[in-house]
Short mmCIF file of N, CA and C in Angstrom, two decimals:
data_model
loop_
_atom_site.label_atom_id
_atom_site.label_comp_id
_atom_site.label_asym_id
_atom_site.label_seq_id
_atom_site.Cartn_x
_atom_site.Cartn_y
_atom_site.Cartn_z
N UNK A 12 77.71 28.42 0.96
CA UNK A 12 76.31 28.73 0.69
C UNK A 12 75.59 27.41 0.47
N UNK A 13 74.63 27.43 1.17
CA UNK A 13 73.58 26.28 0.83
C UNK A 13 72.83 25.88 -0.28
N UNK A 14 72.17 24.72 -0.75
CA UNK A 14 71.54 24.30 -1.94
C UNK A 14 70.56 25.18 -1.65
N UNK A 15 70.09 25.30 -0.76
CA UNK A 15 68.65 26.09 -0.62
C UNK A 15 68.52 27.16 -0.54
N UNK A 16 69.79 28.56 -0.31
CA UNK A 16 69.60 29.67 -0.44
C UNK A 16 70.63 29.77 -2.23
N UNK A 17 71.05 29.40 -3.17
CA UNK A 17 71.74 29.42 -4.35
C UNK A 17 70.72 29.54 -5.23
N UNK A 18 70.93 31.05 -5.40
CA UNK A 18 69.64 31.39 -6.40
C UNK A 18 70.66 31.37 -7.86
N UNK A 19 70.18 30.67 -8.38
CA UNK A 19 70.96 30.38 -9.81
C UNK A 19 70.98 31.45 -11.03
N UNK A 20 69.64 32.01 -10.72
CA UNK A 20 69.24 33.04 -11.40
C UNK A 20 70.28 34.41 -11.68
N UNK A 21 70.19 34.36 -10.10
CA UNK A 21 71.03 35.71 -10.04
C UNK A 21 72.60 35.53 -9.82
N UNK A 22 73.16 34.44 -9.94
CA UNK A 22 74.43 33.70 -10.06
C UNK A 22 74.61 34.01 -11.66
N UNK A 23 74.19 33.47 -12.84
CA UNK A 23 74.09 33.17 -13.75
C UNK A 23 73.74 33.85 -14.78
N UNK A 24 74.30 34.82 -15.90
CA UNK A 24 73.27 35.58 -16.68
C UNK A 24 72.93 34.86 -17.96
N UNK A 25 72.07 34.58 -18.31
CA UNK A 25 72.64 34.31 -19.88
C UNK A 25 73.37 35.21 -20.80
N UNK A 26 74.26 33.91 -21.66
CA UNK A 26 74.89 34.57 -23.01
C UNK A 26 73.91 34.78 -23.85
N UNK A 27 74.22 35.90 -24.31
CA UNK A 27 72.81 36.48 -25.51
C UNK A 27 74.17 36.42 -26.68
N UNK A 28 73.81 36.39 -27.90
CA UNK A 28 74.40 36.05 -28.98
C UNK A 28 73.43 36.59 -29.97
N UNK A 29 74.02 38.13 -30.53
CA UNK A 29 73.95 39.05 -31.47
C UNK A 29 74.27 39.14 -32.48
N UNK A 30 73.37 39.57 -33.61
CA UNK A 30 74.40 40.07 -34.78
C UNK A 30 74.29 41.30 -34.92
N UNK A 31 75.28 41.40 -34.52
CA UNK A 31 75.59 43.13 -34.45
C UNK A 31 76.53 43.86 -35.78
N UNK A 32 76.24 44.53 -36.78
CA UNK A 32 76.24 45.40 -37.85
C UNK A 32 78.07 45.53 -37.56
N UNK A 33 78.79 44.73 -38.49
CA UNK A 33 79.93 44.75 -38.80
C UNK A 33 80.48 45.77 -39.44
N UNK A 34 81.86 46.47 -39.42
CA UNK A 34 81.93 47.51 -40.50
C UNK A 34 82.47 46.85 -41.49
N UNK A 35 82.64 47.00 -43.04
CA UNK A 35 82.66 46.66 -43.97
C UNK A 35 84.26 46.34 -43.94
N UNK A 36 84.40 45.02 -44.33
CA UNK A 36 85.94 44.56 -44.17
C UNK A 36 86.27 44.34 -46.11
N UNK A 37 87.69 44.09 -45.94
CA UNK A 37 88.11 43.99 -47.30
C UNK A 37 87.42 42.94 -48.02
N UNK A 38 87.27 41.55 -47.37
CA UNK A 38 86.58 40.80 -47.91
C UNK A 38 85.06 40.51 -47.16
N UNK A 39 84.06 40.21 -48.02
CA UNK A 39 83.15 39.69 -46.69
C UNK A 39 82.87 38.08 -46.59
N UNK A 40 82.22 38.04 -45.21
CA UNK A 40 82.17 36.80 -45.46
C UNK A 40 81.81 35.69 -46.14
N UNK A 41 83.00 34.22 -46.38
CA UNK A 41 82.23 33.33 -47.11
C UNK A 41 80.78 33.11 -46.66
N UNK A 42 80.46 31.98 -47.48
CA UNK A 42 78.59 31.16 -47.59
C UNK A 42 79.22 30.64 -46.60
N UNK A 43 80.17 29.60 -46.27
CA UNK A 43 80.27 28.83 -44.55
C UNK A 43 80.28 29.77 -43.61
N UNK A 44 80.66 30.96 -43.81
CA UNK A 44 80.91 31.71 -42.20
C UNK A 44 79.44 32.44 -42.03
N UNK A 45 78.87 32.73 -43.13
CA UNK A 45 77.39 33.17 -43.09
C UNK A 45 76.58 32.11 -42.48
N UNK A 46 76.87 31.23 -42.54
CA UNK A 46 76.37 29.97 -42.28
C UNK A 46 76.60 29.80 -40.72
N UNK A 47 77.67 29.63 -40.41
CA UNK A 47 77.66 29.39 -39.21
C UNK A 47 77.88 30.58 -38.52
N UNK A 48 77.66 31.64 -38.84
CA UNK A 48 77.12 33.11 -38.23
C UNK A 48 75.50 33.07 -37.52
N UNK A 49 74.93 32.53 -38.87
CA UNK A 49 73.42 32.14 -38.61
C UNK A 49 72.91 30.85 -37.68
N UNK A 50 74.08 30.14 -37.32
CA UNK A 50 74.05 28.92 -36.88
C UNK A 50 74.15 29.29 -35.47
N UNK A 51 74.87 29.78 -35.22
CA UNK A 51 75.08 30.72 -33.83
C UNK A 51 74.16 31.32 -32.89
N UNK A 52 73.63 31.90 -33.99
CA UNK A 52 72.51 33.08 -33.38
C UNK A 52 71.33 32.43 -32.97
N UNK A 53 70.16 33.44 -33.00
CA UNK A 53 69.18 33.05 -31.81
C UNK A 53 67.85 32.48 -32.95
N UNK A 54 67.02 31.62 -32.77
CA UNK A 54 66.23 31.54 -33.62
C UNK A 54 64.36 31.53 -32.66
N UNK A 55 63.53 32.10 -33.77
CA UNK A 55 62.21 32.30 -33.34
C UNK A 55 61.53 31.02 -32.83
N UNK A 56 60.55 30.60 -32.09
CA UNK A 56 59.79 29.41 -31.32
C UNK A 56 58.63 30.06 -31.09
N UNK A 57 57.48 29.55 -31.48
CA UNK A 57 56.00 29.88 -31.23
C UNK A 57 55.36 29.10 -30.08
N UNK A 58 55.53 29.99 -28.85
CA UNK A 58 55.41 30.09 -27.38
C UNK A 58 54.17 30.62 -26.80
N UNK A 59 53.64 30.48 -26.36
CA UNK A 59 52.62 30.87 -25.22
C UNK A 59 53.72 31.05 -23.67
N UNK A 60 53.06 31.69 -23.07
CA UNK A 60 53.52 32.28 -21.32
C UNK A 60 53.18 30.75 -20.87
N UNK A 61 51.75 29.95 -21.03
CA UNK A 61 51.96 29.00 -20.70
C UNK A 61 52.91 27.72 -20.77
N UNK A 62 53.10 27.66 -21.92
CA UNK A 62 54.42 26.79 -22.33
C UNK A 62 55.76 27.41 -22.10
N UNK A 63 56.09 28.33 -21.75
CA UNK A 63 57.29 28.74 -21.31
C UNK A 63 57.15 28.22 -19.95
N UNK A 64 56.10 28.27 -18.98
CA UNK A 64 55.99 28.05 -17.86
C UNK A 64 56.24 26.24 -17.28
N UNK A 65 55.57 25.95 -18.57
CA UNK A 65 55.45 24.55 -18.38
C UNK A 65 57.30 23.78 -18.77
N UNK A 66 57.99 24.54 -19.78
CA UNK A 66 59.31 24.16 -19.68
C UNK A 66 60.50 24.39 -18.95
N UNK A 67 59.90 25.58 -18.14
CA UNK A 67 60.80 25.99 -16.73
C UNK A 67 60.70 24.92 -15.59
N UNK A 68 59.44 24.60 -15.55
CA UNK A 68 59.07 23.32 -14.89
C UNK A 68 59.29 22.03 -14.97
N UNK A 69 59.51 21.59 -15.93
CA UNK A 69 59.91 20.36 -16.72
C UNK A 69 61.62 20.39 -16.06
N UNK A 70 62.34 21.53 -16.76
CA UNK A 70 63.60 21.91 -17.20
C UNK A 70 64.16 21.80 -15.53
N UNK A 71 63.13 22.38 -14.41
CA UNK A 71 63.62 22.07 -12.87
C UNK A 71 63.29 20.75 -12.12
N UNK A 72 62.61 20.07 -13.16
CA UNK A 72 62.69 18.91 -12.80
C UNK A 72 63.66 17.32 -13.33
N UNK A 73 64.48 18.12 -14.40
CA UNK A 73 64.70 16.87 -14.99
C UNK A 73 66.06 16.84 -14.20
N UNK A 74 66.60 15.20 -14.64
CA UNK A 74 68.03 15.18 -13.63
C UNK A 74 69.13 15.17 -15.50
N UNK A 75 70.50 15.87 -14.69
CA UNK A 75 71.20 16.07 -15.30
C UNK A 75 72.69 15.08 -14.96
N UNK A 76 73.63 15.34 -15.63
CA UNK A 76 74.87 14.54 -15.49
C UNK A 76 75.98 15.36 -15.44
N UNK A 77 76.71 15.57 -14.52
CA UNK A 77 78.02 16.20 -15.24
C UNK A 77 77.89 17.38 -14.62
N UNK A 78 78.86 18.29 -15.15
CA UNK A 78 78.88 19.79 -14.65
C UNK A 78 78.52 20.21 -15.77
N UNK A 79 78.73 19.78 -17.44
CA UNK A 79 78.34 20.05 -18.66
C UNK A 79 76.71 20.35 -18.78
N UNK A 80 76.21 19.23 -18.73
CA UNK A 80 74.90 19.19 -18.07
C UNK A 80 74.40 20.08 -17.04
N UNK A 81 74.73 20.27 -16.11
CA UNK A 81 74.51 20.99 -15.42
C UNK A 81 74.14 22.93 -15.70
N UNK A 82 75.52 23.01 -16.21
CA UNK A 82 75.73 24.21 -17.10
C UNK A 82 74.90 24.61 -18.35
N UNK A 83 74.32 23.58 -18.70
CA UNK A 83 72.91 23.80 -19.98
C UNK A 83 71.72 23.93 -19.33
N UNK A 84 71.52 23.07 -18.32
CA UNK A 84 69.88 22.80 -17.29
C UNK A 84 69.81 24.19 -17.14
N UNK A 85 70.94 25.05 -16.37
CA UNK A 85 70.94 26.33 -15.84
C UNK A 85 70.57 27.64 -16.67
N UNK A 86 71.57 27.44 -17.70
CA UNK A 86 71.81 28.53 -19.05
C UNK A 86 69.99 28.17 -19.29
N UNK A 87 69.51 27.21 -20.18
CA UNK A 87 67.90 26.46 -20.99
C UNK A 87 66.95 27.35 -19.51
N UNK A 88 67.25 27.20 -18.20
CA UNK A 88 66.21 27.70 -17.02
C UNK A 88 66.11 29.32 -16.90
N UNK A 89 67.36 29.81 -17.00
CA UNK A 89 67.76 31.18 -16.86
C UNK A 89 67.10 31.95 -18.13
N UNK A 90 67.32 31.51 -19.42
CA UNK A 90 67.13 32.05 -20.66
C UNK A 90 65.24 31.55 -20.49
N UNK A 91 64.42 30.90 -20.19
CA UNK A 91 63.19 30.58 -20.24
C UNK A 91 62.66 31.36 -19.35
N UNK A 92 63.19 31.47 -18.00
CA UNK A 92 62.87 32.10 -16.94
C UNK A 92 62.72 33.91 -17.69
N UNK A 93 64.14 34.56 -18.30
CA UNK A 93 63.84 35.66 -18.91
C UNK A 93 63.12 35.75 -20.00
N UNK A 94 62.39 35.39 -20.91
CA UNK A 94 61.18 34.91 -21.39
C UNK A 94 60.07 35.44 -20.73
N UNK A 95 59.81 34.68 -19.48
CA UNK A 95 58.57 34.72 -18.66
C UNK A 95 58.66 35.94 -18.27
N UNK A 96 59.80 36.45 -17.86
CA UNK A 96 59.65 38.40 -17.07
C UNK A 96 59.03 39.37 -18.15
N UNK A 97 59.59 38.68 -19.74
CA UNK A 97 59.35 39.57 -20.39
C UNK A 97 57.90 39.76 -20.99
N UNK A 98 57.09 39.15 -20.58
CA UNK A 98 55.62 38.50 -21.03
C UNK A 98 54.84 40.05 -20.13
N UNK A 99 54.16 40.68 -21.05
CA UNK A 99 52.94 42.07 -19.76
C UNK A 99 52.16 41.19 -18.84
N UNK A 100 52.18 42.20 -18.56
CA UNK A 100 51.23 41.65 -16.98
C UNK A 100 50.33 41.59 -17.39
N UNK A 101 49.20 40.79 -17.30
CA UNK A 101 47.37 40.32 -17.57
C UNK A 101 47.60 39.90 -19.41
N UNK A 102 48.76 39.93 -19.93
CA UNK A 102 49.41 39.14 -21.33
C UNK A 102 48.18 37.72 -21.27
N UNK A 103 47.59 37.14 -22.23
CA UNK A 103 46.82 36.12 -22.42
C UNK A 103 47.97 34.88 -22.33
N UNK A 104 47.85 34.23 -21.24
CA UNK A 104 48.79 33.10 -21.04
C UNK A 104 48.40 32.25 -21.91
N UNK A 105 47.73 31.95 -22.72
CA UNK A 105 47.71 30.87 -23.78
C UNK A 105 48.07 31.17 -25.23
N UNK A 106 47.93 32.91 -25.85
CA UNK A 106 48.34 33.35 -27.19
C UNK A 106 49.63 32.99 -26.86
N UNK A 107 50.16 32.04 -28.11
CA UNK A 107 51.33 31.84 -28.60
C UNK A 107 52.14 33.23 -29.41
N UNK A 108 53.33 33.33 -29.23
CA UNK A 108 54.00 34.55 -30.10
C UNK A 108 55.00 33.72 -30.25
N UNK A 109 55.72 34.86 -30.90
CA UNK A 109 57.49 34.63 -31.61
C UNK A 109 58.36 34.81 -30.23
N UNK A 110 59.03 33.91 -30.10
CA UNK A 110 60.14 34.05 -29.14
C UNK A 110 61.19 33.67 -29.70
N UNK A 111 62.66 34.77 -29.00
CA UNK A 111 63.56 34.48 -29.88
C UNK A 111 64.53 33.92 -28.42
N UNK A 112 65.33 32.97 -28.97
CA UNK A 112 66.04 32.24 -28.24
C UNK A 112 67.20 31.50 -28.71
N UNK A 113 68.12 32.17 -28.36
CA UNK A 113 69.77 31.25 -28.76
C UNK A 113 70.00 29.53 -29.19
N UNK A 114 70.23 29.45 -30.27
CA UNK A 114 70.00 27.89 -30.85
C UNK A 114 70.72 26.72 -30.17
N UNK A 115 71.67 26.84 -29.14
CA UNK A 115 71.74 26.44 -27.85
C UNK A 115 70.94 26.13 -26.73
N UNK A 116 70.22 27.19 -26.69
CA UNK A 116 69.23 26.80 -25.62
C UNK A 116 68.31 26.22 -26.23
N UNK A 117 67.56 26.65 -27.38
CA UNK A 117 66.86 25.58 -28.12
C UNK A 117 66.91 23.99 -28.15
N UNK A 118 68.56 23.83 -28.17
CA UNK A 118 68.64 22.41 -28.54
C UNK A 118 69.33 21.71 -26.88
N UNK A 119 69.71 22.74 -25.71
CA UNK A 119 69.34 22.25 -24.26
C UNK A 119 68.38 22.17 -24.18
N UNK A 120 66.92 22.75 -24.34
CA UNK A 120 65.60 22.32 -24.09
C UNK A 120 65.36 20.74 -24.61
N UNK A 121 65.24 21.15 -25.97
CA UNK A 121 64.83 19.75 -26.59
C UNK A 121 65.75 18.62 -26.00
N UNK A 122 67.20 18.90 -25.80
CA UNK A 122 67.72 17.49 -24.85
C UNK A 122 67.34 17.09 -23.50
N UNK A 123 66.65 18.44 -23.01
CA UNK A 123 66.52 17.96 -21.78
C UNK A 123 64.67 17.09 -21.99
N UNK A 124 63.71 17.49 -22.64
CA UNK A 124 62.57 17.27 -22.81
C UNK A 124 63.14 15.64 -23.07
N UNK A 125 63.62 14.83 -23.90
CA UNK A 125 63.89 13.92 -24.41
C UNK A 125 64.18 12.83 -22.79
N UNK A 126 64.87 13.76 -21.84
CA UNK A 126 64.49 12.94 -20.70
C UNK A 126 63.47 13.14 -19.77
N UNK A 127 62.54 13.83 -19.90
CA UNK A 127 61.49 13.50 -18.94
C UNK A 127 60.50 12.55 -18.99
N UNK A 128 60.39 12.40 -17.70
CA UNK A 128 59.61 10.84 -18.15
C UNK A 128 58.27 11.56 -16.81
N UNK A 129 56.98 10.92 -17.16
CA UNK A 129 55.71 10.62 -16.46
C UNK A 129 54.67 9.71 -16.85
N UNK A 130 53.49 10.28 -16.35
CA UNK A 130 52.61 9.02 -16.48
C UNK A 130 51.17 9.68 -16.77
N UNK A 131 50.54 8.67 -17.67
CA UNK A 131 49.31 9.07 -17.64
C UNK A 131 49.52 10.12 -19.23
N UNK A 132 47.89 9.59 -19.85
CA UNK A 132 47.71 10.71 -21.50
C UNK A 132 48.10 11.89 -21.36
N UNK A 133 47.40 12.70 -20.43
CA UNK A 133 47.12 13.81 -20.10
C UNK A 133 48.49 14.16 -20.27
N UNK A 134 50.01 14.20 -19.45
CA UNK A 134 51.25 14.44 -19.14
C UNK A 134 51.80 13.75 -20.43
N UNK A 135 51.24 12.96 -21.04
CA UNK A 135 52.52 12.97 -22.66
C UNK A 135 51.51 13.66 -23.45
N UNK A 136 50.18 14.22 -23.20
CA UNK A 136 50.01 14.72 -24.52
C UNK A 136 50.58 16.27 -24.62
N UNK A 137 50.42 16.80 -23.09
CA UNK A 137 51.12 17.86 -22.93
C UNK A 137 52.98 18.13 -23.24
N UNK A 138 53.60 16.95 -22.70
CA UNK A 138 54.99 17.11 -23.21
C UNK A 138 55.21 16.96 -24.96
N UNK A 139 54.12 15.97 -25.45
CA UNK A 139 54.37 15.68 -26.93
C UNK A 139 54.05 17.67 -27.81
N UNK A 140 53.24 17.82 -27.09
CA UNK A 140 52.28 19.23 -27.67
C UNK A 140 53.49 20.11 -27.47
N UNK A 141 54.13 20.04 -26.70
CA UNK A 141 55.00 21.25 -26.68
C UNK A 141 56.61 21.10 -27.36
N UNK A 142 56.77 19.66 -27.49
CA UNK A 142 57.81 19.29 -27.88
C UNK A 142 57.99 19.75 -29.27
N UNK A 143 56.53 19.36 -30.10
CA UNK A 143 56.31 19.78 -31.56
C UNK A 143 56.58 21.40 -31.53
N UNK A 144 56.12 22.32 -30.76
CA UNK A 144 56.65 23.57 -30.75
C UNK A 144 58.06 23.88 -31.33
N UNK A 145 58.71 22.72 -30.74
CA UNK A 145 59.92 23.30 -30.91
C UNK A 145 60.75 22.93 -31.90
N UNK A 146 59.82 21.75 -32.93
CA UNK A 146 60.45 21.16 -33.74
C UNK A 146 60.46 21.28 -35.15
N UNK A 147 59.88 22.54 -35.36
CA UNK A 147 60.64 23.50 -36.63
C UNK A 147 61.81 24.25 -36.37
N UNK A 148 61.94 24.68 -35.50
CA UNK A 148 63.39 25.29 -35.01
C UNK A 148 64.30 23.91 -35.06
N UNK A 149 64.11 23.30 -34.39
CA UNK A 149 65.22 22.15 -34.49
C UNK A 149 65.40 21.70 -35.88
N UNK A 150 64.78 22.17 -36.44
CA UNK A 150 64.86 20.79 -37.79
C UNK A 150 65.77 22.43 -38.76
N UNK A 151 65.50 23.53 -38.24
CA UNK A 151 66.22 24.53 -38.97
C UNK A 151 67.34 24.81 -38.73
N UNK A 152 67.66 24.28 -37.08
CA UNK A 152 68.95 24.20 -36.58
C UNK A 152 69.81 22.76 -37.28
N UNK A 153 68.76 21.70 -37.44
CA UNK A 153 70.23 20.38 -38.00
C UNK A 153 70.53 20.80 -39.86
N UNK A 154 68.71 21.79 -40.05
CA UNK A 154 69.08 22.00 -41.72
C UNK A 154 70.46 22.74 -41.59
N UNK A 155 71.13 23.47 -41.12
CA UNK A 155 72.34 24.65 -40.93
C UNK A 155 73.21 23.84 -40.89
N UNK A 156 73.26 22.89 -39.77
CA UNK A 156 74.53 21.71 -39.64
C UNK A 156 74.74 20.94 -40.99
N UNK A 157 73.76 20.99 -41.56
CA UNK A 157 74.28 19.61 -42.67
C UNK A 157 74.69 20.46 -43.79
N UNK A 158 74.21 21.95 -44.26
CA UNK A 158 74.85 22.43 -45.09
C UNK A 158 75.90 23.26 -44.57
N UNK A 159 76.58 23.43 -43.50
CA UNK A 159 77.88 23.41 -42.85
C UNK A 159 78.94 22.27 -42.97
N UNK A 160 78.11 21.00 -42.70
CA UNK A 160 79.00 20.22 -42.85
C UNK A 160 79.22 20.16 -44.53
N UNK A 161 78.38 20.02 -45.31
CA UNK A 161 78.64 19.65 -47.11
C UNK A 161 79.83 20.61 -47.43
N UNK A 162 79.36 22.18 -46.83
CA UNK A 162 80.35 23.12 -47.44
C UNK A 162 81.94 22.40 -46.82
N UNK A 163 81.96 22.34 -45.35
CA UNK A 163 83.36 22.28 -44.98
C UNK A 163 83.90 20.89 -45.57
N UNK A 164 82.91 20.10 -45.96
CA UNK A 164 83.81 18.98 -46.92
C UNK A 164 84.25 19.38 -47.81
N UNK A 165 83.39 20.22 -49.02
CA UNK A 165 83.62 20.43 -49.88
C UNK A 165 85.00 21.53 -50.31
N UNK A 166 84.95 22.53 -48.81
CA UNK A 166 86.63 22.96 -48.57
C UNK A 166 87.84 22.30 -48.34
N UNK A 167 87.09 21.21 -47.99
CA UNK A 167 88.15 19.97 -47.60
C UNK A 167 88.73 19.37 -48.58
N UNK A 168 88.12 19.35 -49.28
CA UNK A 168 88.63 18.47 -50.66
C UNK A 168 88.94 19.37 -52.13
N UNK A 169 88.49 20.66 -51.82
CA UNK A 169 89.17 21.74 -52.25
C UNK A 169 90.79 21.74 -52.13
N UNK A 170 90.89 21.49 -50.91
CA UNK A 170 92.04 22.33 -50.00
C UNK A 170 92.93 21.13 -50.81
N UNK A 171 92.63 19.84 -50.48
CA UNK A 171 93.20 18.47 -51.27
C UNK A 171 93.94 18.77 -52.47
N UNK A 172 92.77 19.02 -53.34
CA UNK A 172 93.07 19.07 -54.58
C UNK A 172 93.97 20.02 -55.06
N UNK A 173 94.14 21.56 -54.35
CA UNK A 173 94.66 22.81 -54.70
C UNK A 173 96.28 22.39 -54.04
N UNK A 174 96.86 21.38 -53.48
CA UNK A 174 98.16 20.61 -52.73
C UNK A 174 98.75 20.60 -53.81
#
């Protein structure tokens, strides 16, 4: 199959990542596994149809490395792309809403934004404007990492001490 008929779209589904209503186990989970339960999952981004549009665009333009790379450009395009289907028809392309989106693709977007490069105010004020969109989610995604990491030290040196 050719580069030019490889519709990626329909190759590709995204992983959606749920929390789906557990039945009640003997123990429940620790604060770390709550933690990185929540770390997992999908988090909200205040989006407009236009800015979804504008990061599908970005996201098919930027160059990638690797098959790793590759495999995020696709997953970050696919998951934005379903976004955009889900927007009504005559929907006000500029009202921003809640979009929910896997904290993965969140943080493939923002890596991939970090390499696009252009020229001219106009094209960074637009990439800067949308970048900030996304950078309460990010900053809620590294807040999760660092009290993931404190706890699993702090099991760590638990685990030490209880030897």
């Amino acid at each position: 199959m050719s580069e030019e008929t490889l519709n990626t779209e329909s190759l590709v589904e995204e992983t959606q990542v749920e929390n789906l209503v557990e039945e009640p186990t003997a123990e429940p989970l620790s604060e770390l596994d709550q933690l990185i339960s929540k770390r997992m999952g999908n988090f909200t981004v205040n989006l407009a149809l236009n800015d979804l549009k504008y990061l599908r665009n970005k996201l098919n333009d930027v160059t990638w490395n690797g098959p790793n790379e590759a495999y995020l450009q696709i997953m970050a395009v696919v998951a934005v792309s379903n976004k955009i289907r889900s927007f009504e028809k005559g929907a006000d392309a500029n009202t921003r809403r809640q979009i929910s989106l896997p904290a993965t693709t969140v943080e493939s977007i923002n890596f991939f934004l970090s390499r696009v490069s252009g020229k001219g105010e106009e094209a960074a004020h637009r990439l800067f404007a949308v970048s900030m969109l996304l950078r309460p989610t990010m900053e809620e995604i590294k807040n999760l990492d660092s009290q993931i990491s404190i706890m699993q030290n702090r099991e760590k040196i638990q685990q030490e001490l209880d030897k």
